[in-house]
XYZ file of C-alpha atoms in Angstrom:
591
model
C -80.147 167.509 -128.412
C -77.351 164.939 -128.338
C -75.579 164.837 -124.984
C -72.110 166.397 -125.052
C -69.122 164.027 -124.806
C -65.907 165.673 -123.610
C -62.473 164.325 -124.303
C -62.387 162.566 -120.927
C -65.463 160.523 -121.787
C -64.870 159.440 -125.366
C -65.518 155.688 -125.661
C -62.395 153.548 -125.587
C -62.136 151.751 -128.965
C -61.236 148.585 -127.056
C -64.728 148.547 -125.505
C -67.095 146.926 -127.982
C -70.358 148.684 -128.872
C -72.164 145.384 -128.326
C -70.854 145.189 -124.771
C -71.866 148.782 -124.129
C -75.417 148.173 -125.260
C -76.200 144.718 -123.946
C -73.777 143.452 -121.312
C -73.996 146.386 -118.925
C -76.388 145.892 -116.000
C -76.872 149.312 -114.399
C -78.230 147.877 -111.150
C -75.628 145.154 -110.488
C -72.462 145.165 -112.589
C -71.984 148.936 -112.513
C -72.702 149.078 -108.814
C -70.035 146.399 -108.235
C -67.574 148.285 -110.433
C -68.266 151.508 -108.541
C -67.662 149.767 -105.216
C -64.513 148.133 -106.538
C -63.230 151.432 -107.886
C -63.915 153.144 -104.574
C -62.276 150.308 -102.628
C -58.881 150.593 -104.334
C -58.584 154.365 -104.021
C -57.148 154.399 -100.449
C -54.221 152.282 -101.604
C -53.086 154.698 -104.332
C -50.340 156.187 -102.182
C -48.668 152.807 -101.476
C -48.936 151.244 -104.915
C -46.301 151.426 -107.584
C -46.468 153.943 -110.396
C -47.367 151.152 -112.827
C -50.246 149.993 -110.601
C -51.467 153.565 -110.244
C -51.503 153.930 -114.020
C -53.507 150.710 -114.356
C -56.030 151.877 -111.759
C -56.322 155.249 -113.456
C -57.003 153.526 -116.771
C -59.635 151.315 -115.100
C -61.312 154.394 -113.621
C -61.348 156.145 -116.984
C -62.662 153.016 -118.682
C -65.534 152.728 -116.231
C -66.428 156.409 -116.560
C -66.290 156.132 -120.349
C -68.460 153.034 -120.396
C -71.083 154.575 -118.132
C -71.132 157.796 -120.155
C -71.354 155.923 -123.470
C -74.254 153.776 -122.325
C -76.098 156.711 -120.717
C -75.726 158.736 -123.918
C -76.995 155.833 -126.009
C -80.095 155.540 -123.840
C -80.633 159.304 -123.928
C -80.506 159.372 -127.717
C -83.036 156.531 -127.756
C -85.277 158.734 -125.578
C -85.153 156.251 -122.737
C -85.114 159.074 -120.237
C -85.525 157.120 -116.990
C -82.841 154.577 -117.895
C -80.362 157.218 -119.017
C -81.030 159.256 -115.873
C -80.261 156.192 -113.753
C -76.892 155.695 -115.446
C -76.054 159.398 -115.256
C -76.745 159.103 -111.509
C -74.202 156.279 -111.236
C -71.714 158.308 -113.248
C -72.242 161.288 -110.938
C -71.762 159.104 -107.844
C -68.574 157.645 -109.280
C -67.195 161.100 -110.111
C -67.924 162.268 -106.579
C -66.172 159.218 -105.097
C -63.054 159.913 -107.152
C -63.131 163.633 -106.426
C -63.331 163.014 -102.685
C -60.077 161.047 -102.808
C -58.194 163.118 -105.384
C -55.813 165.828 -104.247
C -56.344 168.832 -106.502
C -52.940 170.245 -105.625
C -50.881 167.114 -106.348
C -52.942 165.915 -109.337
C -54.633 169.015 -110.787
C -55.144 167.486 -114.243
C -57.123 164.513 -112.938
C -59.038 166.742 -110.521
C -60.015 169.124 -113.331
C -61.108 166.274 -115.612
C -63.289 164.773 -112.892
C -64.974 168.125 -112.197
C -65.688 168.604 -115.892
C -67.108 165.098 -116.167
C -69.252 165.649 -113.077
C -70.489 168.964 -114.434
C -71.439 167.449 -117.800
C -73.094 164.419 -116.191
C -75.207 166.729 -114.010
C -76.255 168.757 -117.062
C -77.147 165.608 -118.984
C -79.111 164.157 -116.064
C -80.940 167.480 -115.772
C -81.885 167.204 -119.445
C -83.207 163.666 -118.940
C -85.094 164.678 -115.781
C -86.712 167.595 -117.604
C -88.021 165.163 -120.228
C -89.586 163.201 -117.360
C -91.085 166.481 -116.063
C -89.105 166.170 -112.819
C -88.298 169.849 -113.098
C -87.348 170.483 -109.475
C -84.683 167.786 -109.678
C -83.530 169.016 -113.072
C -83.064 172.575 -111.784
C -81.059 171.344 -108.793
C -78.712 169.475 -111.137
C -78.283 172.555 -113.343
C -77.505 174.733 -110.338
C -74.962 172.232 -109.037
C -73.314 172.027 -112.458
C -73.162 175.821 -112.714
C -71.709 176.022 -109.188
C -68.827 173.905 -110.512
C -68.504 175.835 -113.771
C -70.561 179.025 -114.023
C -70.087 179.242 -117.801
C -71.003 175.640 -118.617
C -72.807 175.941 -121.947
C -74.980 172.850 -121.761
C -76.050 173.521 -118.162
C -76.988 177.119 -119.053
C -79.070 176.056 -122.057
C -80.724 173.239 -120.137
C -81.573 175.528 -117.209
C -82.910 178.141 -119.617
C -85.238 175.610 -121.241
C -86.489 174.385 -117.872
C -87.149 177.931 -116.668
C -88.912 178.650 -119.943
C -91.187 175.635 -119.469
C -91.923 176.947 -115.952
C -92.909 180.322 -117.485
C -90.004 182.100 -115.736
C -89.206 184.121 -118.816
C -86.808 186.744 -117.408
C -84.657 184.152 -115.626
C -84.654 181.927 -118.729
C -83.616 184.876 -120.883
C -80.596 185.515 -118.655
C -79.490 181.883 -119.047
C -79.766 182.004 -122.837
C -77.913 185.327 -122.987
C -75.111 183.888 -120.879
C -74.930 180.835 -123.142
C -74.878 183.049 -126.257
C -71.901 184.945 -124.872
C -69.831 181.743 -124.950
C -68.903 182.228 -128.595
C -66.985 179.018 -129.244
C -69.775 176.709 -128.127
C -72.687 178.983 -129.001
C -71.699 179.220 -132.664
C -72.350 175.544 -133.266
C -75.809 175.881 -131.712
C -76.570 179.324 -133.073
C -79.929 178.474 -134.658
C -81.362 176.735 -131.605
C -80.067 179.358 -129.203
C -81.394 182.283 -131.269
C -84.788 180.580 -131.461
C -84.812 180.206 -127.671
C -83.814 183.850 -127.214
C -86.527 185.152 -129.550
C -89.157 182.891 -128.012
C -88.171 184.094 -124.539
C -88.381 187.753 -125.538
C -91.809 187.282 -127.108
C -93.236 185.409 -124.112
C -91.736 187.870 -121.628
C -93.429 190.707 -123.553
C -96.771 188.874 -123.568
C -96.603 188.085 -119.855
C -95.771 191.706 -119.036
C -98.274 193.456 -121.319
C -101.083 190.965 -121.935
C -100.837 191.656 -125.671
C -101.609 188.454 -127.571
C -102.270 188.144 -131.286
C -103.657 184.939 -132.797
C -104.732 186.606 -136.041
C -102.250 184.923 -138.417
C -103.031 181.511 -136.977
C -106.780 182.121 -137.255
C -106.488 183.558 -140.774
C -104.586 180.419 -141.861
C -107.586 178.328 -140.898
C -105.649 176.989 -137.864
C -103.314 175.089 -140.195
C -100.165 176.591 -138.722
C -98.578 175.368 -135.530
C -100.463 176.397 -132.382
C -99.011 179.736 -131.233
C -96.798 179.939 -128.157
C -98.576 181.727 -125.317
C -97.165 183.188 -122.127
C -98.680 182.884 -118.689
C -100.418 186.180 -117.905
C -102.353 187.577 -114.949
C -104.206 190.792 -115.693
C -105.944 193.346 -113.439
C -107.542 190.842 -111.059
C -107.304 189.702 -107.456
C -108.685 186.872 -105.335
C -111.003 187.665 -102.456
C -114.066 186.391 -100.644
C -117.093 186.041 -102.911
C -120.753 186.631 -102.160
C -121.497 183.908 -104.693
C -119.463 181.122 -103.103
C -116.128 180.784 -101.314
C -113.457 182.798 -103.114
C -113.698 184.543 -106.465
C -111.686 186.470 -109.044
C -112.396 190.218 -109.097
C -111.530 193.040 -111.506
C -109.297 195.743 -110.054
C -110.163 198.283 -112.770
C -112.708 198.890 -115.527
C -112.235 196.351 -118.324
C -113.578 196.541 -121.884
C -115.330 193.644 -123.577
C -112.906 191.176 -125.175
C -109.986 191.998 -122.865
C -107.744 189.118 -121.822
C -107.643 188.979 -118.024
C -105.928 185.627 -117.568
C -103.824 183.180 -119.586
C -102.758 179.994 -117.860
C -101.405 176.626 -118.926
C -102.984 173.389 -117.752
C -101.273 171.636 -114.889
C -102.502 168.437 -116.490
C -104.873 167.688 -119.348
C -106.323 164.604 -121.018
C -108.002 164.544 -124.426
C -109.661 162.042 -126.699
C -112.361 161.622 -129.334
C -115.594 160.465 -127.727
C -118.266 162.128 -129.898
C -120.038 159.996 -132.447
C -119.747 156.927 -130.224
C -122.759 155.113 -128.807
C -123.587 156.331 -125.314
C -122.088 153.333 -123.504
C -118.835 153.423 -125.431
C -118.559 157.202 -125.072
C -119.091 157.036 -121.313
C -116.466 154.304 -120.980
C -113.963 156.389 -122.915
C -114.645 159.366 -120.665
C -114.095 157.201 -117.585
C -110.756 156.011 -118.973
C -109.798 159.605 -119.767
C -110.786 160.704 -116.257
C -108.582 157.996 -114.722
C -105.670 159.006 -116.965
C -106.228 162.641 -116.017
C -106.144 161.808 -112.298
C -102.899 159.891 -112.822
C -101.386 162.887 -114.639
C -102.329 165.258 -111.821
C -101.004 162.853 -109.189
C -97.741 162.615 -111.132
C -97.385 166.404 -111.247
C -98.136 166.680 -107.536
C -95.488 164.083 -106.672
C -92.782 165.839 -108.695
C -93.203 169.457 -107.624
C -93.581 171.077 -104.216
C -94.933 174.231 -105.827
C -97.626 172.296 -107.698
C -98.508 170.462 -104.495
C -98.771 173.764 -102.619
C -100.890 175.480 -105.283
C -103.305 172.586 -105.679
C -103.754 172.560 -101.892
C -105.153 176.117 -102.105
C -108.100 174.921 -104.212
C -111.468 174.007 -102.779
C -112.458 170.389 -102.266
C -116.104 171.400 -101.884
C -116.045 171.463 -98.072
C -116.251 174.479 -95.765
C -116.281 176.966 -98.648
C -116.764 179.941 -96.334
C -113.838 178.976 -94.108
C -111.291 178.740 -96.923
C -108.249 180.995 -96.717
C -107.835 183.581 -99.476
C -104.450 182.917 -101.114
C -102.187 185.746 -102.212
C -102.394 186.104 -105.985
C -98.597 186.438 -106.166
C -98.058 182.725 -105.490
C -99.632 181.974 -108.875
C -97.205 184.243 -110.743
C -94.556 182.056 -112.349
C -91.895 184.774 -112.388
C -92.328 185.341 -108.646
C -91.934 181.670 -107.774
C -88.165 181.543 -107.347
C -88.584 180.372 -103.758
C -87.890 176.758 -102.997
C -89.244 176.718 -99.435
C -92.810 175.699 -100.243
C -94.317 173.712 -97.394
C -94.154 169.997 -98.007
C -97.922 169.384 -97.804
C -99.180 165.841 -97.825
C -102.093 165.332 -100.187
C -103.734 161.937 -100.093
C -105.611 160.657 -103.112
C -109.023 161.354 -101.566
C -108.082 165.013 -101.131
C -106.844 165.207 -104.737
C -110.014 163.559 -106.032
C -112.168 166.032 -104.105
C -110.213 168.976 -105.529
C -110.434 167.649 -109.087
C -114.141 166.943 -108.767
C -114.772 170.599 -107.885
C -112.176 172.370 -110.033
C -111.643 170.390 -113.252
C -112.903 172.051 -116.423
C -114.023 170.441 -119.662
C -113.018 172.156 -122.879
C -116.381 171.772 -124.592
C -118.310 173.615 -121.842
C -120.988 176.106 -122.846
C -118.779 179.002 -121.731
C -115.763 177.841 -123.735
C -114.497 178.164 -127.282
C -111.898 175.625 -128.376
C -109.800 176.956 -131.233
C -107.903 175.015 -133.857
C -109.066 171.524 -132.990
C -111.534 168.923 -134.211
C -114.912 169.490 -132.555
C -115.183 165.767 -131.738
C -112.401 166.045 -129.182
C -113.294 165.946 -125.515
C -110.785 167.352 -123.064
C -110.611 167.703 -119.288
C -107.939 169.707 -117.488
C -106.941 171.636 -114.396
C -106.010 175.321 -114.558
C -105.256 176.841 -111.142
C -106.453 180.456 -111.287
C -109.407 179.683 -113.557
C -110.665 177.431 -110.750
C -111.481 180.555 -108.718
C -114.002 181.827 -111.303
C -117.551 181.288 -110.039
C -120.753 180.705 -111.990
C -123.388 183.310 -112.782
C -126.476 183.218 -114.992
C -125.539 186.747 -116.084
C -121.817 186.078 -116.705
C -119.239 188.597 -117.843
C -116.437 186.288 -119.024
C -115.745 183.328 -121.274
C -113.014 180.765 -121.783
C -110.910 180.469 -124.899
C -108.892 177.243 -125.221
C -105.733 177.365 -127.342
C -103.614 174.232 -127.129
C -103.041 173.533 -123.432
C -103.628 177.167 -122.518
C -106.845 178.651 -121.204
C -107.568 182.320 -121.806
C -110.244 184.122 -119.820
C -111.701 187.058 -121.778
C -114.426 189.477 -120.758
C -117.673 188.819 -122.653
C -119.059 192.258 -121.784
C -117.780 195.436 -120.155
C -116.729 194.937 -116.524
C -116.454 197.570 -113.810
C -113.740 197.768 -111.167
C -114.744 195.648 -108.193
C -117.004 193.329 -110.211
C -116.527 189.607 -109.781
C -115.540 187.776 -112.962
C -117.914 184.910 -113.727
C -118.590 182.477 -116.523
C -121.496 180.028 -116.940
C -121.068 176.444 -115.788
C -124.082 175.462 -117.916
C -126.330 176.933 -120.614
C -127.855 180.190 -119.332
C -129.920 180.866 -122.463
C -132.848 178.892 -121.068
C -135.682 179.416 -118.554
C -135.115 179.449 -114.767
C -136.592 175.968 -114.261
C -134.084 174.335 -116.620
C -131.214 176.359 -115.164
C -132.085 175.143 -111.668
C -132.062 171.567 -112.966
C -128.678 172.160 -114.616
C -127.242 173.629 -111.380
C -128.296 170.647 -109.249
C -125.338 168.375 -110.205
C -122.992 171.216 -109.272
C -124.535 171.326 -105.816
C -125.661 174.963 -105.700
C -128.660 177.218 -106.305
C -127.664 180.287 -108.275
C -128.616 183.561 -106.586
C -127.206 186.055 -109.091
C -129.081 189.285 -109.909
C -130.812 187.634 -112.827
C -131.983 184.645 -110.779
C -133.170 186.947 -107.973
C -135.157 189.035 -110.478
C -136.707 185.989 -112.135
C -137.529 184.475 -108.735
C -139.648 187.537 -108.040
C -141.298 187.158 -111.456
C -142.364 183.553 -110.681
C -145.417 184.962 -108.924
C -146.770 186.062 -112.305
C -149.016 183.327 -113.659
C -148.723 184.697 -117.187
C -144.964 184.161 -117.209
C -145.398 180.582 -116.016
C -147.985 180.063 -118.769
C -145.541 181.386 -121.385
C -142.857 178.999 -120.144
C -145.310 176.088 -120.227
C -146.418 177.118 -123.712
C -142.838 177.036 -124.996
C -142.329 173.564 -123.531
C -145.675 172.426 -124.958
C -144.897 173.387 -128.555
C -146.657 176.733 -128.758
C -145.874 178.843 -131.855
C -142.548 180.480 -131.078
C -143.593 183.787 -132.562
C -146.570 183.751 -130.207
C -144.234 183.077 -127.253
C -142.119 186.098 -128.201
C -145.179 188.308 -128.682
C -146.751 187.321 -125.325
C -143.456 187.842 -123.477
C -142.877 191.282 -125.030
C -146.433 192.344 -124.191
C -146.008 191.029 -120.658
C -142.763 192.978 -120.144
C -144.599 196.176 -121.093
C -147.249 195.502 -118.452
C -144.685 194.449 -115.825
C -142.641 197.596 -116.452
C -139.493 195.550 -117.116
C -136.594 197.888 -117.869
C -133.013 197.704 -119.134
C -131.259 194.498 -118.149
C -134.491 193.043 -116.802
C -135.670 192.748 -120.403
C -132.361 191.186 -121.346
C -132.696 188.603 -118.554
C -136.154 187.497 -119.694
C -135.243 187.498 -123.368
C -132.210 185.361 -122.588
C -134.436 182.897 -120.716
C -136.638 182.513 -123.790
C -133.807 182.776 -126.320
C -134.829 179.543 -128.055
C -138.136 181.130 -129.067
C -136.510 184.364 -130.242
C -133.791 182.663 -132.311
C -136.287 180.273 -133.956
C -138.633 183.146 -134.762
C -135.944 185.289 -136.394
C -134.620 182.283 -138.324
C -138.033 181.770 -139.977
C -138.974 184.214 -142.714
C -142.568 183.062 -142.330
C -142.630 183.905 -138.594
C -141.017 187.286 -139.163
C -143.646 188.191 -141.772
C -146.474 186.858 -139.620
C -145.586 188.823 -136.500
C -144.011 191.831 -138.203
C -143.821 194.909 -135.991
C -145.586 193.200 -133.119
C -142.221 191.805 -132.073
C -138.967 193.789 -131.684
C -136.214 193.812 -134.313
C -133.595 191.094 -133.902
C -130.837 193.659 -133.407
C -132.602 195.170 -130.363
C -133.045 191.751 -128.784
C -129.408 190.811 -129.475
C -128.217 194.019 -127.821
C -130.237 193.478 -124.660
C -129.323 189.781 -124.305
C -125.608 190.495 -124.826
C -125.761 193.318 -122.299
C -127.405 191.025 -119.748
C -125.536 187.742 -120.267
C -122.464 188.583 -122.354
C -121.458 187.458 -125.807
C -122.598 184.057 -127.029
C -122.121 182.411 -130.430
C -125.841 181.700 -130.774
C -126.690 185.346 -130.189
C -123.995 186.436 -132.641
C -125.333 183.983 -135.222
C -128.783 185.588 -135.184
C -127.289 189.047 -135.713
C -125.025 187.868 -138.550
C -127.926 186.130 -140.309
C -129.973 189.311 -140.130
C -127.103 191.402 -141.517
C -126.389 188.849 -144.223
C -129.986 188.701 -145.440
C -130.241 192.479 -145.458
C -127.050 192.911 -147.504
C -127.761 190.150 -149.985
C -125.608 187.377 -148.573
C -122.476 189.244 -147.465
C -121.405 191.407 -144.560
C -119.918 194.224 -146.574
C -123.032 196.223 -147.412
C -122.670 199.929 -146.709
C -126.080 200.118 -145.040
C -125.126 197.747 -142.268
C -121.741 199.166 -141.231
C -123.053 200.152 -137.802
C -124.590 196.744 -137.241
C -121.361 195.091 -138.418
C -119.538 196.954 -135.650
C -122.028 195.441 -133.218
C -121.236 192.014 -134.614
C -117.508 192.649 -134.207
C -118.058 193.727 -130.596
C -119.994 190.539 -129.922
C -117.232 188.591 -131.631
C -114.614 190.174 -129.377
C -116.642 188.985 -126.392
C -116.336 185.412 -127.709
C -112.830 185.354 -129.204
C -111.277 188.252 -127.314
C -109.091 191.034 -128.633
C -106.437 188.424 -129.397
C -108.022 188.148 -132.853
C -107.668 191.354 -134.852
C -110.445 192.847 -136.949
C -109.868 191.165 -140.307
C -109.352 187.682 -138.867
C -112.296 188.204 -136.501
C -114.491 189.171 -139.427
C -113.524 185.925 -141.138
C -114.495 183.945 -138.041
C -117.830 185.743 -137.802
C -118.646 185.088 -141.470
C -117.934 181.394 -140.895
């Protein structure tokens, strides 16, 4: 948006454009002019009328020149430079206002206040582009304290509040701006768009109702949908797994969105397809850039600094304080008295090492982007979700937003968990995968399988799978063993998940299926038990879809498989969430 220029700040035709663009030194010449202007003010009362007129013209000329140059830089998107000149303009206006008698010279006093108000609004706009949102809000508030119905300040504040996910407060600003008919009419399209966007996001944040169906159905060719910040029926409390965790406060169906949060900072790049050395170097560069982004956010916002300080740095997990969930709610963050914590770089690095998430993790689904992209980011509340080898949640990445959806039904009081590594593999490999994270998983599944380690036959089956034994034989021996061990319910699902590679390879081979026939269970039964034990997973869904497709002659619309198709849709909801409606979800599943 082009900065407003009121009648007091229109460039004097006598001032050349060339001079405005090239001869003005904001650090020296303008500072000298400001000092000179301030120095002559005390003598206004003793000078002649002609001298006063000359000084007034000089003041106006300087204000006009500063405003003209600042606007030029703003339009060139040189945000820092324009902000610097707006700061000088603001200082100059304040100097003049302090020495101007509003009663004896009301016209000049009014003009100076209007110029100060507009300069504050313009500097706020520039600061918001630099993501210095705290400073930008202070400027907007100061401008509105001068003129409560200042159109540009209202719109600017509304946009800043919107970017901070404070939808109700932003909506009030836009409504106030829309009521200023004369100025609003010329910006009707932009203002209406802001109002509608605000209403939609406020509804999403209040209800948790998100719908990505049109975007998905378009093949992700449309613009990435706008998403609101949302916190569902969850709370933070001490976890038996580790430190603090996120817990359900009520029963939650599979596919329900429990959290939507925007990255505090994120860094992306294409690293796949590179040789290992080059790929690792690119990731190191990305990691450095990511750290710089986080450090920049921390330096510009007290709230960000306070929230990041609540995260674990990997030390004294049990002694960590449990933060109140309300501090993470954007709409409840109107306070400006956050403690001014000092975070040194070592502390930040420790926090990022423990809490950063990569987008291509096994528990995540990245929508609408090239699969070769690698991304690393920080999302505050998602950092409280612990690992489990029998997880009940997954991550869905949409743009810079992370959505946490339940991958199976969750009961009130259950801790929400997602896998930090691939859990569709045997205990030995899972322990190896957990080592870099610095923990030994002790979830119900791991406890059960630890007890089963005493069975030599199970160890032989695991060794056979690693040694290239016929996968159908692995499945058969495991199923026979579970009968003898009296494995029931989820216990079967745990073991089947551990040997999923053998099951999926067996069902994918027509030869293996014919060879083993009824000696092994139907794929649908195995899919059900694995999904019940470890939640939805694309690889599990793929096996079910392939079975349905082969049975119906290549499609998923056969009347004989309607019940199984509903199972596939339920699994799909556990991966993509209820944010994708039935028809679009069916399209994703068929892909």
